[in-house]
XYZ file of C-alpha atoms in Angstrom:
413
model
C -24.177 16.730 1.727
C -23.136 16.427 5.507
C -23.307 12.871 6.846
C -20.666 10.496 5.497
C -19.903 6.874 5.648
C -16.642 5.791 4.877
C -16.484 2.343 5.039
C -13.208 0.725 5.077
C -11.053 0.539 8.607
C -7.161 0.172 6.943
C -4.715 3.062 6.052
C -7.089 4.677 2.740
C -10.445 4.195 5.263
C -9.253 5.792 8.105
C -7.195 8.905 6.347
C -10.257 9.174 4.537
C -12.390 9.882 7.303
C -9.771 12.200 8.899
C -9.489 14.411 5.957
C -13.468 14.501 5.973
C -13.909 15.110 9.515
C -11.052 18.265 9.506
C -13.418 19.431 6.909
C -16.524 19.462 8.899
C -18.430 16.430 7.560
C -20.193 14.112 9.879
C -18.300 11.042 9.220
C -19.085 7.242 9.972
C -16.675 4.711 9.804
C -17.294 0.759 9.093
C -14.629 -1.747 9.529
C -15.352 -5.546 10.025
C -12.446 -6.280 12.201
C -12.174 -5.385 15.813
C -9.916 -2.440 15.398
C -8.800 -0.523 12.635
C -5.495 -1.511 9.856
C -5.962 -5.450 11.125
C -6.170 -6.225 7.776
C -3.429 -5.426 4.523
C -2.434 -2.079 6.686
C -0.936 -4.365 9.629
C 2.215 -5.382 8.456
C 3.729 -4.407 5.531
C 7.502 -3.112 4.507
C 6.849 -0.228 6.528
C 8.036 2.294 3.394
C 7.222 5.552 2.726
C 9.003 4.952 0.131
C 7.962 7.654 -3.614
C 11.345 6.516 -4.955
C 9.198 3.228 -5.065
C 6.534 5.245 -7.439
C 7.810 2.971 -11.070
C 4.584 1.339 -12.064
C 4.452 -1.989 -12.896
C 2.862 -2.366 -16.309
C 5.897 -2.603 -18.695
C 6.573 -5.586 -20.690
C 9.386 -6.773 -18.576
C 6.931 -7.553 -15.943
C 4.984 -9.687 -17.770
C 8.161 -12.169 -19.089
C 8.829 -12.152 -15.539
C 5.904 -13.436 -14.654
C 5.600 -16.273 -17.209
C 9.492 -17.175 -16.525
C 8.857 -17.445 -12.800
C 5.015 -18.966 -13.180
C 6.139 -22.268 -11.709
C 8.723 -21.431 -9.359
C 7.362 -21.525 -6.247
C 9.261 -18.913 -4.272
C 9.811 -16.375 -7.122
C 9.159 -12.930 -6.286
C 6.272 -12.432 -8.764
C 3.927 -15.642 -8.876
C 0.759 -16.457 -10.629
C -1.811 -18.810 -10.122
C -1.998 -20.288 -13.830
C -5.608 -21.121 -12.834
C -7.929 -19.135 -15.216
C -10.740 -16.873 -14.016
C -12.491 -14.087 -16.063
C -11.237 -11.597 -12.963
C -7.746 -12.333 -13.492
C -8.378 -12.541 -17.452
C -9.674 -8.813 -17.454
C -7.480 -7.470 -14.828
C -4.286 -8.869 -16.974
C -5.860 -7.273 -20.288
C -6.255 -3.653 -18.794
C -3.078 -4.238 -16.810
C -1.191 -4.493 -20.697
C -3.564 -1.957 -22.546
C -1.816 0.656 -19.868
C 1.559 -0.113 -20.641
C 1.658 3.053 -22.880
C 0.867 5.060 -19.827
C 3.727 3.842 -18.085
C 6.091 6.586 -18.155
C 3.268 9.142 -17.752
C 2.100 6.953 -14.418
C 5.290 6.706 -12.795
C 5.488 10.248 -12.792
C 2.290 10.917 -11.788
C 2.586 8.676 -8.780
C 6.211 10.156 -7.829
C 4.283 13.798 -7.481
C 1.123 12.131 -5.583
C 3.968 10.515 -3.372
C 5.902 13.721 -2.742
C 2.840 15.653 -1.863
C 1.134 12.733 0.580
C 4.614 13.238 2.656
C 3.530 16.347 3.854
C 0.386 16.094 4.608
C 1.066 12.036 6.537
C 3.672 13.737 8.628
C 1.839 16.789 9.350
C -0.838 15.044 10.749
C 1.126 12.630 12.929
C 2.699 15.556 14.235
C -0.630 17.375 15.148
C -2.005 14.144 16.631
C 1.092 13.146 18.684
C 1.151 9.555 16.811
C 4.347 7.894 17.364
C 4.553 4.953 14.948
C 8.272 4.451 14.981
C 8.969 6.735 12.325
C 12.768 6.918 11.150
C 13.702 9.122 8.648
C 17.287 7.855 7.220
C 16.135 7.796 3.695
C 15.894 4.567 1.275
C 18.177 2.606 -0.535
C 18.108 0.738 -3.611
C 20.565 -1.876 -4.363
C 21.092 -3.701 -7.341
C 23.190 -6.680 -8.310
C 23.739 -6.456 -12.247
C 24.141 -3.679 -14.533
C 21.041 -4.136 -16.302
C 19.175 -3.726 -13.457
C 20.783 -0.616 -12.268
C 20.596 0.787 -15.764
C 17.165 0.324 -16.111
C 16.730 2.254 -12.803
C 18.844 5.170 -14.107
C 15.809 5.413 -16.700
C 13.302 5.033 -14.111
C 15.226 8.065 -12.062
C 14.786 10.377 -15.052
C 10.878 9.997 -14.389
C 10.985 9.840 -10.723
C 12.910 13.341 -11.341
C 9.914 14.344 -13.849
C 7.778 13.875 -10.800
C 9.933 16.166 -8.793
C 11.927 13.409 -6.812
C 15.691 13.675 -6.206
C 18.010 10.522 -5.815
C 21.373 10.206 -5.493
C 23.336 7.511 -7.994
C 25.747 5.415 -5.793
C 28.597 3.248 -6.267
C 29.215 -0.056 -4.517
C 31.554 1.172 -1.796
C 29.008 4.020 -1.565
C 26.654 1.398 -0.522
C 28.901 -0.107 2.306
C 29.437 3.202 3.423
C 25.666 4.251 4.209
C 24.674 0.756 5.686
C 27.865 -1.275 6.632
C 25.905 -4.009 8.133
C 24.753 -5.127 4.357
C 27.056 -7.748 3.230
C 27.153 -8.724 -0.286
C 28.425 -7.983 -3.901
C 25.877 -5.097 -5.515
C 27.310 -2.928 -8.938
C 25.387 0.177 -7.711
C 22.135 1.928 -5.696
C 20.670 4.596 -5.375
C 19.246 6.604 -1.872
C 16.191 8.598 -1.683
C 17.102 10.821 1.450
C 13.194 12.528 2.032
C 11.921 9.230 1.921
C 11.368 7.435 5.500
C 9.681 4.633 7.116
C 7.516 3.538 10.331
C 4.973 1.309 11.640
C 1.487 1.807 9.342
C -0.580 -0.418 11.876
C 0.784 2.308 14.699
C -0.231 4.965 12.776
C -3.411 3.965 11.366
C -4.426 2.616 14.880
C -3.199 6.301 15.914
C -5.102 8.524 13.096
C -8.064 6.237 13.996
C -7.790 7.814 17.725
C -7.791 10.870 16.562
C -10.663 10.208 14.219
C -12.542 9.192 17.558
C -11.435 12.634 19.030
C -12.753 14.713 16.188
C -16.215 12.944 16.845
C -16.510 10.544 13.987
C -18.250 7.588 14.808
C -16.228 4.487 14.501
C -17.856 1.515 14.154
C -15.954 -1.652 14.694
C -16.813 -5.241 13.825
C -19.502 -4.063 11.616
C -19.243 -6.484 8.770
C -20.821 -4.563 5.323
C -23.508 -6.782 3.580
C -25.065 -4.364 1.187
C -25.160 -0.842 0.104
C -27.240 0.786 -2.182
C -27.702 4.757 -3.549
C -29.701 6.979 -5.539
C -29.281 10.781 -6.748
C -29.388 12.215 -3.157
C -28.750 9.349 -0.204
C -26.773 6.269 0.251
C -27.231 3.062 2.655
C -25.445 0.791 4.250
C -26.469 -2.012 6.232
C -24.331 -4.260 8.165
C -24.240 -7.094 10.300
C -23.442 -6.879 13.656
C -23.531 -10.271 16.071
C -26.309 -11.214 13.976
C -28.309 -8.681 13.618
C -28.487 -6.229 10.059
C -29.195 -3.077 10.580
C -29.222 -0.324 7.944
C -27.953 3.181 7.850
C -28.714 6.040 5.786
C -26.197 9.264 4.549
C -25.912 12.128 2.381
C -22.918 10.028 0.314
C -20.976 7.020 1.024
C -16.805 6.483 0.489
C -15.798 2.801 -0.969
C -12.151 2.640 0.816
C -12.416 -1.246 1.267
C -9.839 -2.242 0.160
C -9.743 -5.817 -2.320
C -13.399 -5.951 -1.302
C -14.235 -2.279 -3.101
C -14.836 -4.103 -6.354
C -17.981 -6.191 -4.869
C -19.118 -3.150 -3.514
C -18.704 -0.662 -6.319
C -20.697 -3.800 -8.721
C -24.046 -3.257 -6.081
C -23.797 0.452 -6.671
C -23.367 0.052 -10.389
C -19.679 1.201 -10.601
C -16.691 -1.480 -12.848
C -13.906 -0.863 -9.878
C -11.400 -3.615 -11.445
C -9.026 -3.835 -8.243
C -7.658 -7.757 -8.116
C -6.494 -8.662 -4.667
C -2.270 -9.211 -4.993
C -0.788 -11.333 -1.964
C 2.158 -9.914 -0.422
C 4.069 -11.397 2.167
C 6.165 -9.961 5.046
C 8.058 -11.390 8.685
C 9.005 -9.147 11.431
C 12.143 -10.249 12.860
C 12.409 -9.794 16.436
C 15.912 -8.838 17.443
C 15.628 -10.360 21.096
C 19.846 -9.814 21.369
C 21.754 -6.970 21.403
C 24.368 -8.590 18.721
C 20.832 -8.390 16.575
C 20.371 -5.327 16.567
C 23.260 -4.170 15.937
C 23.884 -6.095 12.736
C 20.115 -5.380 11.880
C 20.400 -2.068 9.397
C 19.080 1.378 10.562
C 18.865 2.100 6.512
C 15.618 0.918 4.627
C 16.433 -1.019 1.845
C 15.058 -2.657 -1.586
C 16.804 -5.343 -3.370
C 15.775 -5.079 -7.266
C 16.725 -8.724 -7.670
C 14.583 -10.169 -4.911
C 11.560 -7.227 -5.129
C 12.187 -7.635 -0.932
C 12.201 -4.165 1.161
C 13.185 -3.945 4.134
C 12.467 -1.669 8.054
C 13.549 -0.919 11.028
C 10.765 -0.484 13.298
C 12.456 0.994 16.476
C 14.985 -0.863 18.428
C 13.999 -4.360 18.576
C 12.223 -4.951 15.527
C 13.103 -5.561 11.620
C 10.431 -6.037 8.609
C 10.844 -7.478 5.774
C 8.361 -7.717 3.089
C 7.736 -8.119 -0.941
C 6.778 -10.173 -3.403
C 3.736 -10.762 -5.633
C 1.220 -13.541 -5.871
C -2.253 -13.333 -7.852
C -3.997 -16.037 -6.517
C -7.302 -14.852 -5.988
C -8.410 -13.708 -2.821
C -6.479 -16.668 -0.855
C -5.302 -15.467 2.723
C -2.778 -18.703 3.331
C 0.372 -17.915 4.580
C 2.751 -20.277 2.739
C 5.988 -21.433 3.909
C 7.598 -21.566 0.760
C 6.736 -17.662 0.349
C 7.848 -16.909 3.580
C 11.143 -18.884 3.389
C 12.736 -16.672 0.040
C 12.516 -13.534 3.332
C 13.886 -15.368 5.918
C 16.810 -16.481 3.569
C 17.252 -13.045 2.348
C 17.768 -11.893 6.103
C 20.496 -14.512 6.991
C 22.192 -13.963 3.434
C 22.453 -10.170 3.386
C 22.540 -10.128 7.784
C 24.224 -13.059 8.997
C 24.828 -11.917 12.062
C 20.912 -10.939 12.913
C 19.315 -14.473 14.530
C 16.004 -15.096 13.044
C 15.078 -17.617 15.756
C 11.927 -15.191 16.453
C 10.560 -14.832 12.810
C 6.767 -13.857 13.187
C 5.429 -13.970 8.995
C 1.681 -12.744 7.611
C 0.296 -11.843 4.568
C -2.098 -9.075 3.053
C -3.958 -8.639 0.107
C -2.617 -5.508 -1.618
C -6.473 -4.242 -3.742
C -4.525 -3.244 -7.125
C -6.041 -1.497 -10.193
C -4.624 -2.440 -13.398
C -2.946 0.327 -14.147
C -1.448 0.885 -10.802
C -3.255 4.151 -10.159
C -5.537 4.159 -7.416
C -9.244 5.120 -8.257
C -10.505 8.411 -6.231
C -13.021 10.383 -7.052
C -17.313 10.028 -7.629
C -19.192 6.759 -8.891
C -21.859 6.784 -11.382
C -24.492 8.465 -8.691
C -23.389 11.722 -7.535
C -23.745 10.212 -3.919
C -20.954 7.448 -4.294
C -17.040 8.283 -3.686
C -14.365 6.119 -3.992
C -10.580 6.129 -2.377
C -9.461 2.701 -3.051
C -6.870 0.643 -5.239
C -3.381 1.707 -3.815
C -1.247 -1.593 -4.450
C 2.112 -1.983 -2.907
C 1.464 2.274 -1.698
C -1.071 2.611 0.178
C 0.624 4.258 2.840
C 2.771 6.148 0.645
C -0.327 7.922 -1.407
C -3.088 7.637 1.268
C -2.640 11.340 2.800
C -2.367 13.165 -0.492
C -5.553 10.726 -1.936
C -8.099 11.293 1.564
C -7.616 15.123 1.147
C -8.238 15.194 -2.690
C -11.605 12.859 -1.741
C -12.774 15.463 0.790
C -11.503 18.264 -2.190
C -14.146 16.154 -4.415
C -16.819 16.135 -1.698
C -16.355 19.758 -1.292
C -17.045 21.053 -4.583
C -19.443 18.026 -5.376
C -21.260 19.486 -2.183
C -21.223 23.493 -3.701
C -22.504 22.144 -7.005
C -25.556 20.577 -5.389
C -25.934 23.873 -3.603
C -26.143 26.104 -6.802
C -27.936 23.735 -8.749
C -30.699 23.276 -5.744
C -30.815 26.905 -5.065
């Protein structure tokens, strides 16, 4: 098993393919846009962020979610439209609220560990993606919502995370540009934020430079696999043409369900909006009242970035609403509002919004690891942390190949 398609062009595609290639596997890449992370790894909250590793399936969520169904710019909205996607996806998503506890955790450790290795490699490949490393803070308004993150912090800590419990002034203290009442926080000092279209677009160089072959607005149509080769074909300005490798990696994102269904894998990833605007501080009163601190506010599910001198991301909620692309105004607004509420004094005269389709799995754990046909891999189904999980989940994929690779060799020899 030597020739590889990975085929998938955002943050889980391209890390993919890196770990593979620093492994020695012939790798091919296929991503339908022009260049690579153009699609839900352009622009989001820009947090590497495991004190953000609490999993979503606990009961609270879902009386959230039918309190806020018909508020239009609540932080967790669903489409009340039925669909037998959504139906299934919500029925897994509250059989795994037992694991929740045991998944936090889980994802805390698969957090700390991908910090290592995403660092490490930006440092070997010279990527500079605005990377600031002044920790995270968590702020929260009420006392039930801080107390239910004390719980969550006894996890996190399972998972071998430290975070420091703060008080309101300790809040003003570490960002004094904040304004507003909060009862407490907490700050994760290893965590850290950047730019994840920089650095994909900069891993994806050094893909190029470790000789895998990167093929850009290739558009994936089929794929199909037996016991020992896989396909893909592709369109490409009109014409299909079809490829053949050892094994094939599914890192597509909201579209690796479709393509896990033609190769006879159930990959039960439903595509969850999420909205962001980058605030461009054009004055130098902006950015100094912009923070230098990466935030969260519990009460609006909003995080927030600063992405070098002259730029500030924010980004959050939640929509299930199929695989809808629309950037709505009254989704957008909620961030804006949040920016002159908490920052008055940063102008958001140059607001500049998008939205992504976050591919989530219903128990908030991504899938890695082999299909049904010992040819088919999957890295794929990293919700709101893809970036935060996608170093520590490429290099346990090429772990997989590896040994799925030895076993052929001693059963074939």
């Amino acid at each position: 098993m030597k020739s590889i398609a990975v085929i998938g062009g955002g943050i889980t595609g391209v890390t993919s393919a890196y770990a593979l290639a620093k492994r020695g596997y012939q790798v091919t890449l296929f991503e339908k846009q022009r260049y690579a992370a153009m699609e839900t790894s352009f622009a989001n909250g820009g947090q590497l962020s495991a004190s953000n590793a609490e999993v979503w399936t606990y009961w609270a969520t879902i009386f959230k979610g039918m309190k806020w169904m018909l508020k239009k710019d609540a932080p967790l909205l669903v489409n009340p439209k039925p669909s037998w996607h959504k139906l299934s996806w919500f029925a897994e998503f509250i059989a795994a609220i037992p694991q929740y506890e045991q998944n936090t955790t889980e994802t805390a450790r698969l957090a700390i560990a991908a910090r290592e290795l995403l660092l490490g490699w930006a440092a070997d490949e010279q990527i500079d993606f605005d990377l600031k490393q002044k920790g995270i803070l968590h702020i929260y308004r009420d006392q039930a919502g801080f107390e239910h993150a004390q719980q969550v912090s006894k996890l996190l800590a399972k998972g071998g995370l430290v975070r420091e419990t703060l008080a309101s002034s300790d809040i003003q203290r570490i960002e004094p540009t904040l304004k507003g009442q909060f009862y407490g926080g907490f700050l994760t000092p290893s965590d850290s934020t950047g730019d994840i279209h920089k650095y994909t677009q900069g891993l994806a160089s050094a893909c190029e430079r470790m000789g895998v072959n990167c093929l850009y607005e290739q558009d994936v149509v089929d794929v199909s696999a037996d016991a020992r080769s896989a396909t893909v074909v592709v369109s490409h300005q009109g014409e299909r043409i079809s490829h053949n490798f050892d094994a094939l990696v599914v890192s597509a994102g909201v579209a690796s369900r479709k393509l896990a269904a033609a190769l006879g894998d159930r990959v039960n990833i439903y595509p969850v909006k999420g909205y962001s605007i980058t605030v461009n501080l054009l004055d130098a009163e902006s950015q100094a009242a912009a923070p230098q601190v990466s935030l969260l506010d519990d009460e609006t599910k909003l995080v927030s970035s600063r992405l070098g001198q002259d730029r500030f991301r924010v980004a959050g909620t939640a929509e299930f609403n199929g695989y809808n692309k629309d950037i709505r105004a009254d989704r957008i607004k909620p961030l804006v509002d949040w920016v002159n509420q908490c920052f008055p004094d940063v102008s958001t005269r140059s607001v500049v919004p998008w939205a992504g389709l976050r591919p989530m799995m219903p128990n908030m754990m991504p899938k890695v690891g082999r299909g049904r046909l010992p040819t088919v891999f999957y890295n794929t189904g990293h919700g709101h942390l893809g970036w935060t999980l996608s170093a520590v989940t490429a290099d346990m994929l090429a772990t997989i190949l590896d040994s799925s690779a030895v076993s052929e060799r001693l059963a074939t020899a």
